[in-house]
XYZ file of C-alpha atoms in Angstrom:
649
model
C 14.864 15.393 -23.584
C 13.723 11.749 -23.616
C 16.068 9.695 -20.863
C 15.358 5.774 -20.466
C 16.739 3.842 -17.692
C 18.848 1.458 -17.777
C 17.955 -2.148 -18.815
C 19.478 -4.851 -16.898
C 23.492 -4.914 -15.718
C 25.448 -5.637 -19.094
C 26.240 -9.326 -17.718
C 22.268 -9.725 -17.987
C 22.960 -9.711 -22.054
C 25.386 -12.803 -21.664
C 25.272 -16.486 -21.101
C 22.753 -18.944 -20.002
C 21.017 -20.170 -23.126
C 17.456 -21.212 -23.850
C 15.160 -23.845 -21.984
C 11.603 -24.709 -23.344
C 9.930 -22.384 -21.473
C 12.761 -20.668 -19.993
C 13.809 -16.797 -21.714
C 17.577 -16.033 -21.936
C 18.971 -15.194 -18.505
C 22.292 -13.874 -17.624
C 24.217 -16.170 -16.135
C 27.808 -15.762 -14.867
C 31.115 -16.462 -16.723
C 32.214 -20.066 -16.780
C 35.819 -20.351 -16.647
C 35.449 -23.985 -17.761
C 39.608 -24.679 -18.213
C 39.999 -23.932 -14.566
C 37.309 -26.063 -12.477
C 38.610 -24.435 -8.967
C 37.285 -21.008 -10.752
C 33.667 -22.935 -11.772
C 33.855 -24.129 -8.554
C 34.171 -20.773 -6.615
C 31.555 -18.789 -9.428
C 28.800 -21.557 -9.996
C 28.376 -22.359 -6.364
C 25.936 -20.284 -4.114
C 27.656 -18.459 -1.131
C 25.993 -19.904 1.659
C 27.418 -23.657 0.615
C 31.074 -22.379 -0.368
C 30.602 -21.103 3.437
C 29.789 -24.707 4.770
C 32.649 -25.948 3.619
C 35.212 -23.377 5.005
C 33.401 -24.286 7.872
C 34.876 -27.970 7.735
C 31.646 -28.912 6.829
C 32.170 -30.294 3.559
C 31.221 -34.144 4.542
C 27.946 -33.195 5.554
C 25.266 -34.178 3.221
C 23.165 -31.433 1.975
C 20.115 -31.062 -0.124
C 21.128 -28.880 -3.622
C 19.535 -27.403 -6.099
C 21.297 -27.906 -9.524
C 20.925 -25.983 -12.448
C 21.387 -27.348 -16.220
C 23.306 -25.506 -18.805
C 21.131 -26.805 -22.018
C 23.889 -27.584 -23.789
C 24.480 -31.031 -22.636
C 21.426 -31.713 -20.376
C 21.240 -35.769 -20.523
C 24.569 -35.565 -18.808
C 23.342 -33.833 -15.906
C 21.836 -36.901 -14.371
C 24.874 -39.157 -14.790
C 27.305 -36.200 -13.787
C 24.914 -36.111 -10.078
C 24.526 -39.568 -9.976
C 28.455 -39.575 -10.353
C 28.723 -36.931 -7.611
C 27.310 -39.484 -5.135
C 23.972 -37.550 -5.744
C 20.475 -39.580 -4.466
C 17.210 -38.808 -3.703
C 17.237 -36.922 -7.004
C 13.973 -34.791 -8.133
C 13.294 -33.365 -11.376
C 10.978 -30.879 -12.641
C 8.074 -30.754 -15.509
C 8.734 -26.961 -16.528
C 12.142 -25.933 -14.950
C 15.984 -27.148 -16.251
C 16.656 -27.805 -12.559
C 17.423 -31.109 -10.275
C 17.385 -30.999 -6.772
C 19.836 -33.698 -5.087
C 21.088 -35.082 -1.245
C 25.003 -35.522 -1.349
C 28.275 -34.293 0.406
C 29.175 -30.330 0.312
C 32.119 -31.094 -1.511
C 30.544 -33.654 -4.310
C 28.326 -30.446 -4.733
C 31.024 -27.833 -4.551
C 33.113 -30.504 -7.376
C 30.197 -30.761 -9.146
C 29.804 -27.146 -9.880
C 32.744 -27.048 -12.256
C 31.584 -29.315 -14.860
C 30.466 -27.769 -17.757
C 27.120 -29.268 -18.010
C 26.353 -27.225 -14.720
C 25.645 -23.443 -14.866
C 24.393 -23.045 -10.787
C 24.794 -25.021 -7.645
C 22.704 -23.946 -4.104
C 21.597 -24.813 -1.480
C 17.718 -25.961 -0.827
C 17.297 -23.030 1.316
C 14.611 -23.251 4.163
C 11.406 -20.518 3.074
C 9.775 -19.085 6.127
C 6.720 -16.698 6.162
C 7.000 -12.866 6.025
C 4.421 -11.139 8.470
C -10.987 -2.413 6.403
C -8.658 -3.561 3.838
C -11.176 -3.691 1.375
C -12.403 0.306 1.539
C -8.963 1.928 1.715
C -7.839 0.023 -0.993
C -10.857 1.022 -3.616
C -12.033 -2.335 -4.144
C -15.293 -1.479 -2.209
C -15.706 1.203 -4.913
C -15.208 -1.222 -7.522
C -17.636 -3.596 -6.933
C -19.955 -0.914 -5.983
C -19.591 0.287 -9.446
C -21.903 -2.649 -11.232
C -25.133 -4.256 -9.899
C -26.935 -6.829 -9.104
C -23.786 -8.638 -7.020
C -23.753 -11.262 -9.939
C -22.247 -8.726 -12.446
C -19.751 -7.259 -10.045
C -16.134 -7.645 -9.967
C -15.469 -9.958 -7.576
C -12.744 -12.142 -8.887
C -15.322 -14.566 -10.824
C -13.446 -16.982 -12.738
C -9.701 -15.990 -11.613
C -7.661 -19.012 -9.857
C -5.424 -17.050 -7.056
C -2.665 -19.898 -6.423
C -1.981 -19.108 -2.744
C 1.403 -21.051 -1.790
C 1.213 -20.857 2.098
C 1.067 -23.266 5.183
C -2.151 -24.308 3.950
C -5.835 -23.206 4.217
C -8.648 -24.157 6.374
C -11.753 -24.861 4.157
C -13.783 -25.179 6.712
C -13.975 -21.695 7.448
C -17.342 -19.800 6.438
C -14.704 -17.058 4.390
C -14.390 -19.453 1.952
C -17.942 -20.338 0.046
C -19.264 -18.235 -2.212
C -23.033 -17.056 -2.161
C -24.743 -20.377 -3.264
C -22.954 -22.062 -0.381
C -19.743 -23.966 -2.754
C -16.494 -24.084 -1.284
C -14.222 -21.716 -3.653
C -11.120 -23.793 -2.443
C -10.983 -25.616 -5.549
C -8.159 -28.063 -5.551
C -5.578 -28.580 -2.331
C -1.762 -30.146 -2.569
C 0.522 -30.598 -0.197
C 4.292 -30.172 -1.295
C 6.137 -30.526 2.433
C 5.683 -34.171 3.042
C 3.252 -33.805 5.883
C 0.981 -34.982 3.928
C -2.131 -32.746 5.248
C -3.429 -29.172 3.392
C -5.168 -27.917 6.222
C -3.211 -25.037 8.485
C -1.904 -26.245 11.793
C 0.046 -22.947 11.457
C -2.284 -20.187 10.858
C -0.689 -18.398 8.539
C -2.345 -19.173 5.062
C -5.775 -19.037 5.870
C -5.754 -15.610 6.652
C -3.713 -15.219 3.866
C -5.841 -16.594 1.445
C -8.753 -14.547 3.083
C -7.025 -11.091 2.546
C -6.977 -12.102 -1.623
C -10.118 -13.612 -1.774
C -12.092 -14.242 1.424
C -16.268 -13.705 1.212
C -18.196 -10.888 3.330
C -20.645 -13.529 5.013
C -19.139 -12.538 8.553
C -19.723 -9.321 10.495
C -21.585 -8.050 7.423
C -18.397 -8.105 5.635
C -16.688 -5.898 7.853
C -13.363 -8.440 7.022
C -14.473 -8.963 3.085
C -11.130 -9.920 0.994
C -10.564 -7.800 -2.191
C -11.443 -10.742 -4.623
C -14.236 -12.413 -2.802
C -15.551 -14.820 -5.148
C -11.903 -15.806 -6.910
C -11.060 -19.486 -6.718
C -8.391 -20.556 -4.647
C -5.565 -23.035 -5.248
C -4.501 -24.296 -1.554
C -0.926 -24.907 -2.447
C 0.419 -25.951 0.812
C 4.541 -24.991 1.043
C 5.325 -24.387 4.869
C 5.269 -26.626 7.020
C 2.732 -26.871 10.824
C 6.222 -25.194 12.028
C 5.678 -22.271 9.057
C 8.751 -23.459 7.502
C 9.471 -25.311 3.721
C 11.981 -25.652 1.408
C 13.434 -24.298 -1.777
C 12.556 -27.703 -3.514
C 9.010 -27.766 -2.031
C 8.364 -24.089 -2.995
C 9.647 -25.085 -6.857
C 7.545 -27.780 -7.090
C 4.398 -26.078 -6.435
C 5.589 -23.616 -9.155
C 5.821 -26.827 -11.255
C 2.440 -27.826 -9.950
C 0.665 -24.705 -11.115
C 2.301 -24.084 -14.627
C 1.005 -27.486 -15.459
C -2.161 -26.799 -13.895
C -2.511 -23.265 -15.140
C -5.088 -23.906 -17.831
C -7.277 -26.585 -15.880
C -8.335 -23.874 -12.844
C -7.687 -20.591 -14.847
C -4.860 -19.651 -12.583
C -3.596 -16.118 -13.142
C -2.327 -14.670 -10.263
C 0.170 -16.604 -8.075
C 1.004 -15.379 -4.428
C 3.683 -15.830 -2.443
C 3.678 -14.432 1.282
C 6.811 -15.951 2.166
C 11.131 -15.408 1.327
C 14.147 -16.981 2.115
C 17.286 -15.280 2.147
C 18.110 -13.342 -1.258
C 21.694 -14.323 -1.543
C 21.670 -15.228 -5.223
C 21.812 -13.108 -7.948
C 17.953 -13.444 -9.828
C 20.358 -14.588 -12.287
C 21.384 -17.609 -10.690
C 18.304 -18.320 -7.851
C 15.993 -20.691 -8.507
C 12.710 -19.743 -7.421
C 13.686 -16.320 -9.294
C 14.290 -18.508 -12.454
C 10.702 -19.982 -11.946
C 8.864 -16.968 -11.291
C 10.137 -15.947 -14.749
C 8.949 -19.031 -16.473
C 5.351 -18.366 -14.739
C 5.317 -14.688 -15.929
C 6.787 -15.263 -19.267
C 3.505 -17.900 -19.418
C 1.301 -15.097 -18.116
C 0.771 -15.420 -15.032
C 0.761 -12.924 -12.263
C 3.269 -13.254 -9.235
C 3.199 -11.152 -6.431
C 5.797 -11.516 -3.645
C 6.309 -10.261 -0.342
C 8.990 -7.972 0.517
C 10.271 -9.334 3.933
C 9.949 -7.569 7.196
C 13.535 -6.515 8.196
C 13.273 -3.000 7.413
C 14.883 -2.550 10.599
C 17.514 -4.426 12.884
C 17.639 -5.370 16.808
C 18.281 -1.827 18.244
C 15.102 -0.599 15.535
C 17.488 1.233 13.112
C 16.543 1.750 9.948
C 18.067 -0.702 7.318
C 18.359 -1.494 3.924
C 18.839 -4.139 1.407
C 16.726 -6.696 2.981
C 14.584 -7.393 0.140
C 13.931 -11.383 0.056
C 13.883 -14.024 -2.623
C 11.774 -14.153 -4.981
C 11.212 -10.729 -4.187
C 14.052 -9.858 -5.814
C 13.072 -11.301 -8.703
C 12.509 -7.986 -11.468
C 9.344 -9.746 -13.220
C 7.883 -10.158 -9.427
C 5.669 -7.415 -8.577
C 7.278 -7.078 -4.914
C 5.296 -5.456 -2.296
C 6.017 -4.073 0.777
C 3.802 -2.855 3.801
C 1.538 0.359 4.672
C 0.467 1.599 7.877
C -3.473 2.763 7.729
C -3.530 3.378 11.571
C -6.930 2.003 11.160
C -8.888 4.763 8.835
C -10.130 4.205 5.973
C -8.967 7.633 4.956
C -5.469 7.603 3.408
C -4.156 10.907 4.270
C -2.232 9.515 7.208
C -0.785 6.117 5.580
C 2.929 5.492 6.246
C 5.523 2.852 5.156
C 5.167 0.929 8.488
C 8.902 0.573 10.553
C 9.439 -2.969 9.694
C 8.789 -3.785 6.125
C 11.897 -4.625 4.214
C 13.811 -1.474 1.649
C 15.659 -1.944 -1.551
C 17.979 -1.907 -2.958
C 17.862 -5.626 -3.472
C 21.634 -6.945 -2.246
C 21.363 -10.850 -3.732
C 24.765 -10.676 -6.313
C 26.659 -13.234 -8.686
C 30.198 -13.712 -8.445
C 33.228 -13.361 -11.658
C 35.274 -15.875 -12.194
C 37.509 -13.484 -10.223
C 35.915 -14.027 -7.055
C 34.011 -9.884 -7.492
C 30.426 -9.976 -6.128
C 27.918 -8.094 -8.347
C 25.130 -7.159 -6.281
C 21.700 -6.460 -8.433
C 20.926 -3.382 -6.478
C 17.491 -3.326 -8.027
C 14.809 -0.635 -6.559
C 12.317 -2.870 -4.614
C 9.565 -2.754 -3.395
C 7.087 -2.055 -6.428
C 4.368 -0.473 -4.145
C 3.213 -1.199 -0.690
C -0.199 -1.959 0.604
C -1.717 -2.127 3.939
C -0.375 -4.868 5.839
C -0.267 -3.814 9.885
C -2.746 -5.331 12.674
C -5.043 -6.859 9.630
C -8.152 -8.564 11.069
C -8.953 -11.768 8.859
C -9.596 -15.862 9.168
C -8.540 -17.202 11.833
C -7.889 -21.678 11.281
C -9.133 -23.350 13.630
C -6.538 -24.526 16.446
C -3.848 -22.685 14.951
C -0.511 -22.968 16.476
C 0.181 -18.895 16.251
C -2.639 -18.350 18.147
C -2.236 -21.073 20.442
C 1.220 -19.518 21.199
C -0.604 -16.284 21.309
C -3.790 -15.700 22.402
C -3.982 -12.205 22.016
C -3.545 -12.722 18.241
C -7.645 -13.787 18.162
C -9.529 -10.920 17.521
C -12.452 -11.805 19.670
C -15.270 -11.900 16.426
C -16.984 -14.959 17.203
C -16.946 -17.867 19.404
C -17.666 -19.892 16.443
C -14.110 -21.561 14.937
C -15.607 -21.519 11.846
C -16.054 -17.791 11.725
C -13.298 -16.567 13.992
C -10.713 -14.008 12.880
C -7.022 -12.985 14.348
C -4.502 -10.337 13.886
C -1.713 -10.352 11.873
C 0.591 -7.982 10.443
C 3.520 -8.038 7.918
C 4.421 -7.615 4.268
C 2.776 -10.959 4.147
C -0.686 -9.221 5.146
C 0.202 -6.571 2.263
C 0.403 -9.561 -0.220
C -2.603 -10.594 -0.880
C -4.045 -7.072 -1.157
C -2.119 -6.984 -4.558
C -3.472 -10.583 -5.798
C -6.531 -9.827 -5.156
C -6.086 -6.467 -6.855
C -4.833 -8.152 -9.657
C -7.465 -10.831 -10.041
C -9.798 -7.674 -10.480
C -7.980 -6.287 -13.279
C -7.570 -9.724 -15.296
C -11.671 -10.340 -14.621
C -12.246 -6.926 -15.738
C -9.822 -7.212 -18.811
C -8.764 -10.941 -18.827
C -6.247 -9.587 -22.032
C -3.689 -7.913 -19.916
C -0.030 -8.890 -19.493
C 1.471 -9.401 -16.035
C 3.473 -6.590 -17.157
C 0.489 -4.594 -17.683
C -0.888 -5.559 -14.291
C 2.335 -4.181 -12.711
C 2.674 -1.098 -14.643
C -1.424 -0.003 -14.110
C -0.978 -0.729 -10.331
C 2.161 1.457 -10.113
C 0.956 4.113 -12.235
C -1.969 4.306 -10.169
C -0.636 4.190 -6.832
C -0.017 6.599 -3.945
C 2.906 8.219 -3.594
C 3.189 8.311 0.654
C 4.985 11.932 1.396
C 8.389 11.683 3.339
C 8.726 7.526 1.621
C 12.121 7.053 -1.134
C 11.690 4.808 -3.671
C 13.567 2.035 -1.804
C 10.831 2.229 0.621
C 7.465 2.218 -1.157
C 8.181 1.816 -4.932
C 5.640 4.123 -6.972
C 3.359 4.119 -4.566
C 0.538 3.157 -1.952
C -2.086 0.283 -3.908
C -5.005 2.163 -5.326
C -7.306 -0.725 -6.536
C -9.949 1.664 -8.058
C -7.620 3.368 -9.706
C -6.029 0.558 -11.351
C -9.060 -1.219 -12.245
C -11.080 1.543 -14.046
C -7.965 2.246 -15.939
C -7.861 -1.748 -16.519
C -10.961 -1.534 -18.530
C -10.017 0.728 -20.766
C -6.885 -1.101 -22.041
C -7.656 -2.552 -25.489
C -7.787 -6.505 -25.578
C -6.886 -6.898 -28.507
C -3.123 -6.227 -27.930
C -0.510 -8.788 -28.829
C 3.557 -9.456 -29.368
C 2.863 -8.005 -32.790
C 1.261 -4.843 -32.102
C 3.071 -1.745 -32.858
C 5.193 -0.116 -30.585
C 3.195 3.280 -30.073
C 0.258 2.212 -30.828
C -3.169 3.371 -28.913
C -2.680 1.350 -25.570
C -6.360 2.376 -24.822
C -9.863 2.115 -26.153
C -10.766 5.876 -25.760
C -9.072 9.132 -26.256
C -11.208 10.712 -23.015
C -8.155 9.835 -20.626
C -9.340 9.093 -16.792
C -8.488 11.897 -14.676
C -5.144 10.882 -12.795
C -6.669 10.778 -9.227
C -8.641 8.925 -7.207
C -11.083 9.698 -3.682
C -10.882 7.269 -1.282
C -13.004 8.086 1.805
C -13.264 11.860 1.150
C -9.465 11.917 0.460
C -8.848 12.575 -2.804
C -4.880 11.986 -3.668
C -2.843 11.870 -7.387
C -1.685 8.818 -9.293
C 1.952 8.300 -9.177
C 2.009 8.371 -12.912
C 5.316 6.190 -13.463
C 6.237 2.822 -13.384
C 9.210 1.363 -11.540
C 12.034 0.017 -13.953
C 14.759 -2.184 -12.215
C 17.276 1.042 -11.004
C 15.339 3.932 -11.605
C 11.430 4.854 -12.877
C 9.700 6.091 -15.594
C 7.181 9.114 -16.028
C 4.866 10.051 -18.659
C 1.353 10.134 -20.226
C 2.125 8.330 -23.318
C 3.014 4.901 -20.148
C -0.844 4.599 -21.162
C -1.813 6.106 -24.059
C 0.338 4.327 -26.197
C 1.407 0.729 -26.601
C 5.064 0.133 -25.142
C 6.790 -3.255 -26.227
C 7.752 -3.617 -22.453
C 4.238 -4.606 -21.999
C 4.676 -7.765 -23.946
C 4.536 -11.035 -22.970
C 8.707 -12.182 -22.289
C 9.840 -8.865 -21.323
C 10.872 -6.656 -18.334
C 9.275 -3.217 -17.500
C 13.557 -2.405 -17.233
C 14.042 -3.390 -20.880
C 14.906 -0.973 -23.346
C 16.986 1.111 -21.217
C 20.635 1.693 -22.170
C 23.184 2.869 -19.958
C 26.587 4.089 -20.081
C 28.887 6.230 -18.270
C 26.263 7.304 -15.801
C 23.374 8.454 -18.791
C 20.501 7.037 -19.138
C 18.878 6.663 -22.451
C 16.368 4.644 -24.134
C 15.772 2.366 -26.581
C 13.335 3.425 -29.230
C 12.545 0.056 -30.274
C 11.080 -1.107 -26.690
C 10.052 2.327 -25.222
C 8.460 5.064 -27.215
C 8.714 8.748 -27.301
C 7.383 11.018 -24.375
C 8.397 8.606 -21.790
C 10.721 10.063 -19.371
C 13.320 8.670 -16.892
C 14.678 9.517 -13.821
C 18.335 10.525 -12.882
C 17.448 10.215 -9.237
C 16.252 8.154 -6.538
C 13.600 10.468 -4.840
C 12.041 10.831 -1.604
C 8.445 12.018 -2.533
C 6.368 15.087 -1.140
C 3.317 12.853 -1.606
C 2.311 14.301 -5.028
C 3.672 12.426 -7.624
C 7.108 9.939 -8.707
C 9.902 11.313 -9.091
C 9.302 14.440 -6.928
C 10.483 15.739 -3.692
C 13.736 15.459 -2.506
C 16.460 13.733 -4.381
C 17.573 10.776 -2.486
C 20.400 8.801 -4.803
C 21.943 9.197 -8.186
C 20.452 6.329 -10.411
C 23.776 6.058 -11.737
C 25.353 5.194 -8.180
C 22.709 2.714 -8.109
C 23.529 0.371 -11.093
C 27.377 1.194 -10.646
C 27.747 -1.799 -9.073
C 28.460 -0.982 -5.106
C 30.052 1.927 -5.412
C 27.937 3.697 -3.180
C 26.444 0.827 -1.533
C 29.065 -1.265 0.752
C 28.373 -2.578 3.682
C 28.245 0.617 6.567
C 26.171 3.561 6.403
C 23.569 4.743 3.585
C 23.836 8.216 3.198
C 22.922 9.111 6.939
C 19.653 7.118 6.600
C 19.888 3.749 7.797
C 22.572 1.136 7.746
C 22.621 -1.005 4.365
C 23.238 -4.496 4.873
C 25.509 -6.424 2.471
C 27.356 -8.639 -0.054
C 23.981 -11.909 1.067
C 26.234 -13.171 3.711
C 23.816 -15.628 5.939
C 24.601 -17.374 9.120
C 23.838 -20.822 9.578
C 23.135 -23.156 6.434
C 21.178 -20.905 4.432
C 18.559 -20.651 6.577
C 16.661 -17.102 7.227
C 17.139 -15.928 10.901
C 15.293 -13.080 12.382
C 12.921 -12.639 9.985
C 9.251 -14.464 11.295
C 6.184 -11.971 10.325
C 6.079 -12.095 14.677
C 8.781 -9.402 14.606
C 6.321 -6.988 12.678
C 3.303 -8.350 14.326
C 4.754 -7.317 17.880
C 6.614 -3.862 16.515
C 6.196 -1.098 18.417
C 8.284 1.545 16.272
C 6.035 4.714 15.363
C 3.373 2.487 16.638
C 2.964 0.081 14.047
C 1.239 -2.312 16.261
C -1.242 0.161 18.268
C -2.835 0.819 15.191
C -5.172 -1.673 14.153
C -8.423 -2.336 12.065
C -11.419 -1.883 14.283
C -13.602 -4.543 15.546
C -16.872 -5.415 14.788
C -18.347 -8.587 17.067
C -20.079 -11.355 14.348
C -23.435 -12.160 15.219
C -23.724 -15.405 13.493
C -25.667 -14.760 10.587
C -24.167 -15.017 7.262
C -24.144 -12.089 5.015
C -24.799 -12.265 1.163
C -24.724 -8.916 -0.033
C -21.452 -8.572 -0.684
């Protein structure tokens, strides 16, 4: 029997109405007769916290979200409030303003406002190229000119910055591929004092001209948008982070930028309902662009427990494709890859609050899929501080700075690996949906034995997998095409596996739908409306009373869904050993309070933060330095640069 999962909560189908640009969202109740209920519902957690700290005279910096309804209000109602410094935004109903934690707590419970929160502080996360299968794909065409290479994609790589004067960056006629550089933290510089976003920006789309492109990124000839978001300290700002989102919807058709990446978080203590960046990564998606997000490293605490519900904002966004990080130990083989010890596990914990004062937590299975991520050797920017801090991050590949490489690991490293991925796809079929992009990759992945779903998604990244299936998706799919419908250009079906390295492994074959995942061949034989522009891959499920159905309209016949939460035996989703009822899942907390999850792990809950909203704990250095299950003796091997550039890559 056919069985859907289920869509979104049932407060997802009420409230917040339509922006230009913006879809419906869900939004929470506003009890507009009683403004000390708006007060307690609209306002973010971490500033009602503030304030029962005595704090409420402090100024803070908030981020305000318009109702529609009466949105030429908004700026009299802040300007009221005692708000100044007041920035608006070209694509997003948002204002971000400085005033007092109680003019913003007041605020909230006018009915011109639907969301009040803090500008949070965002803060980093954490042979690539042959255990991933894009080697294989760009061995797959020739001469180098009519290989996939990311040709003509614009990866938007919001980061500390990017140093263009490193030799990873130019493509084979000598050009630098860093096409356009902004700065959006007031320091008024887009190079990378830090160290974090060059190498970054060289896991998506760095060249092979060093060490005979032994360190090659997965999209080496893609064009790169430097959008600079974290600071020389590694640290930004809600506000700085939105308005490079601004920046590149407005930009998107100038540099042809599809894919958007984000190796960063902040603390995910909004519903995706109600956060901001979340709200923005929808309005990119819905536009057609690609955003990939990391998952956070806190998959385990101080004493090295295992935890869960650390997924980080906008990771917890559902139209993010979320990924967490992989453990190669080195090989290009992927028989032995692991989840490594310290990237971050579902369920995602960020909630909205009633008009009651009940938290709803989102609970939504996170990570999508994982990809390699630990002891990754890449560009290294010249005078970094990371490395200054810590020598032993250089890797030793040349004395040269402008061919030097470091270390790093994290769900940050991981990152990239799926941009790059998905620049592949869009060159190879430029017609596919972001939802498309998401659903190949996760169809195609790895399932990692021994891994639940809260841990690795569908799936290890399998970039020739997903690619060659990529071309074979029809381009002439749009929001009118049948549901049903061929989704392919050929009846002769790929076979579902893919040899990496003499290690031949199956697809997952399903797709990961906000509480539970779907399995099937007709997920790409024929055309599901979930696919479509303005849609989740978790629409068209309906639940009720613990079933799980679906909706014929969005998701078509022979597409099954899970009951359970699985661990996997490494063969394909949904198998192994059941790990959680989906309907525990999306019953709101019933299962998940704060303590103990089921005997594996400790789940952290119900957002609370410490300080004023900023993320503690959580620097990519904690997964950099891990020494659980030896994430950090493993590490890509070594090959010395000998100063000549290489061009056949």
């Amino acid at each position: 029997m056919k069985r859907t999962l289920l869509a979104t909560l049932l407060v997802a189908c009420l409230f917040l109405p339509c922006y230009p640009g913006l879809t419906p969202r869900a939004s929470i109740t506003r009890a507009q007769s009683a403004p000390a209920l708006g007060q307690v519902h609209k306002a973010s957690v971490d500033l009602k916290e503030k304030i029962s700290r005595g704090e409420g005279s402090d100024l803070v910096r908030v981020i305000i979200q318009s109702t529609g309804e009466d949105y030429g209000t908004v700026g009299a109602s802040v300007q009221d409030s005692g708000g100044s410094d007041v920035r608006q935004f070209q694509n997003f109903p948002l204002r971000v303003a400085t005033m007092s934690a109680d003019a913003a707590l007041s605020l909230a419970s006018r009915n011109e406002i639907s969301h009040i929160s803090l500008d949070r502080e965002v803060r980093i996360l954490g042979h690539i190229s042959q255990t991933t299968g894009a080697d294989a794909v760009r061995g797959q065409q020739s001469p180098p000119s009519n290989r996939l290479d990311g040709t003509g994609i614009g990866i938007a790589v919001l980061d500390s910055g990017v140093d263009t004067q490193h030799r990873s960056f130019l493509d084979r006629a000598g050009n630098l591929r860093v096409v356009m550089s902004e700065d959006f933290t007031g320091e008024d510089r887009t190079d990378d004092p830090y160290g974090h976003g060059t190498h970054v920006a060289a896991i998506a789309a760095g060249n092979g001209r060093i060490s005979n492109a032994r360190y090659i990124g997965i999209a080496p000839n893609a064009s790169i948008l430097n959008l600079r978001v974290l600071n020389s300290l590694g640290i930004g700002s809600t506000s700085g982070l939105l308005s490079a989102l601004d920046w590149v919807l407005t930009n998107r058709d100038s540099y042809n930028i599809r894919v958007v990446n984000m190796s960063l978080g902040m603390a995910a203590v909004d519903s995706y309902r109600n956060d901001p960046v979340c709200l923005a990564v929808r309005v990119l998606v819905n536009a057609g662009i690609v955003v990939v997000a990391a998952a956070g490293n806190n998959g385990t605490d101080s004493d090295g427990n295992k935890v869960y519900g650390h997924i980080h904002s906008p990771g917890n966004e559902p139209s993010a494709i979320t990924i967490g990080a992989s453990n190669t130990f080195g090989t290009d083989s992927r028989g032995d890859d692991v989840i490594t010890t310290y990237s971050s596990r579902g369920p995602t914990r960020s909630f909205w609050t009633d008009e009651f004062g009940n938290k709803h937590h989102d609970n939504l299975i996170k990570p999508d899929l994982v990809a390699p991520g630990n002891r990754i050797v890449d560009a290294e920017a010249v005078g970094n501080a990371l490395v200054t801090l810590h020598p032993e991050l250089d890797a030793a590949v040349s004395p040269n700075p402008a061919r030097k490489m470091m270390y790093l690991s994290g769900t940050s490293m991981a990152t990239p690996v799926a941009a790059g991925a998905a620049a592949l796809m869009l060159q190879a079929n430029p017609s596919l949906t972001p939802n498309l992009v998401k659903g190949l990759l996760t169809y195609t992945a790895q399932p990692l034995a021994g891994f639940n779903m809260f841990e690795q998604g569908a799936g290890q990244i399998n970039i020739q997998g997903a690619v060659d299936l990529a071309r074979l998706v029809r381009t002439d799919l749009t929001v009118a095409t049948p549901l049903g419908d061929p989704l392919l250009t050929t009846s002769d079906l790929p076979a579902p596996e893919t040899t990496i390295a003499g290690h031949t492994f199956t697809w997952s074959r399903g797709i990961i739908l906000n509480y539970t995942y779907a399995t099937g061949i007709n997920l790409i034989t024929k055309y599901q409306n979930i696919y479509g522009i303005g849609r989740l891959l978790g629409d068209g499920v309906i639940t009720g009373d613990g079933v799980i159905t679906g909706d014929m309209t969005m998701i078509s016949d022979g597409v099954i869904t899970g009951d359970l939460i699985m661990v996997s035996n490494g063969v394909i989703t949904g198998d192994g050993i059941p790990f959680l009822a989906v309907s525990t899942l999306f019953g709101d907390a019933i299962l998940l309070p704060n303590g103990y999850f089921l005997g594996d792990g400790v789940i952290t809950g119900d957002g609370v933060i410490t300080g004023d909203g900023v993320i503690t704990g959580d620097l990519f250095l904690r997964a950099l330095f891990a020494t659980v299950n030896g994430d950090a003796t493993s590490a890509m091997f070594v090959e010395m640069d000998d100063g000549m550039d290489c061009l056949d890559y």
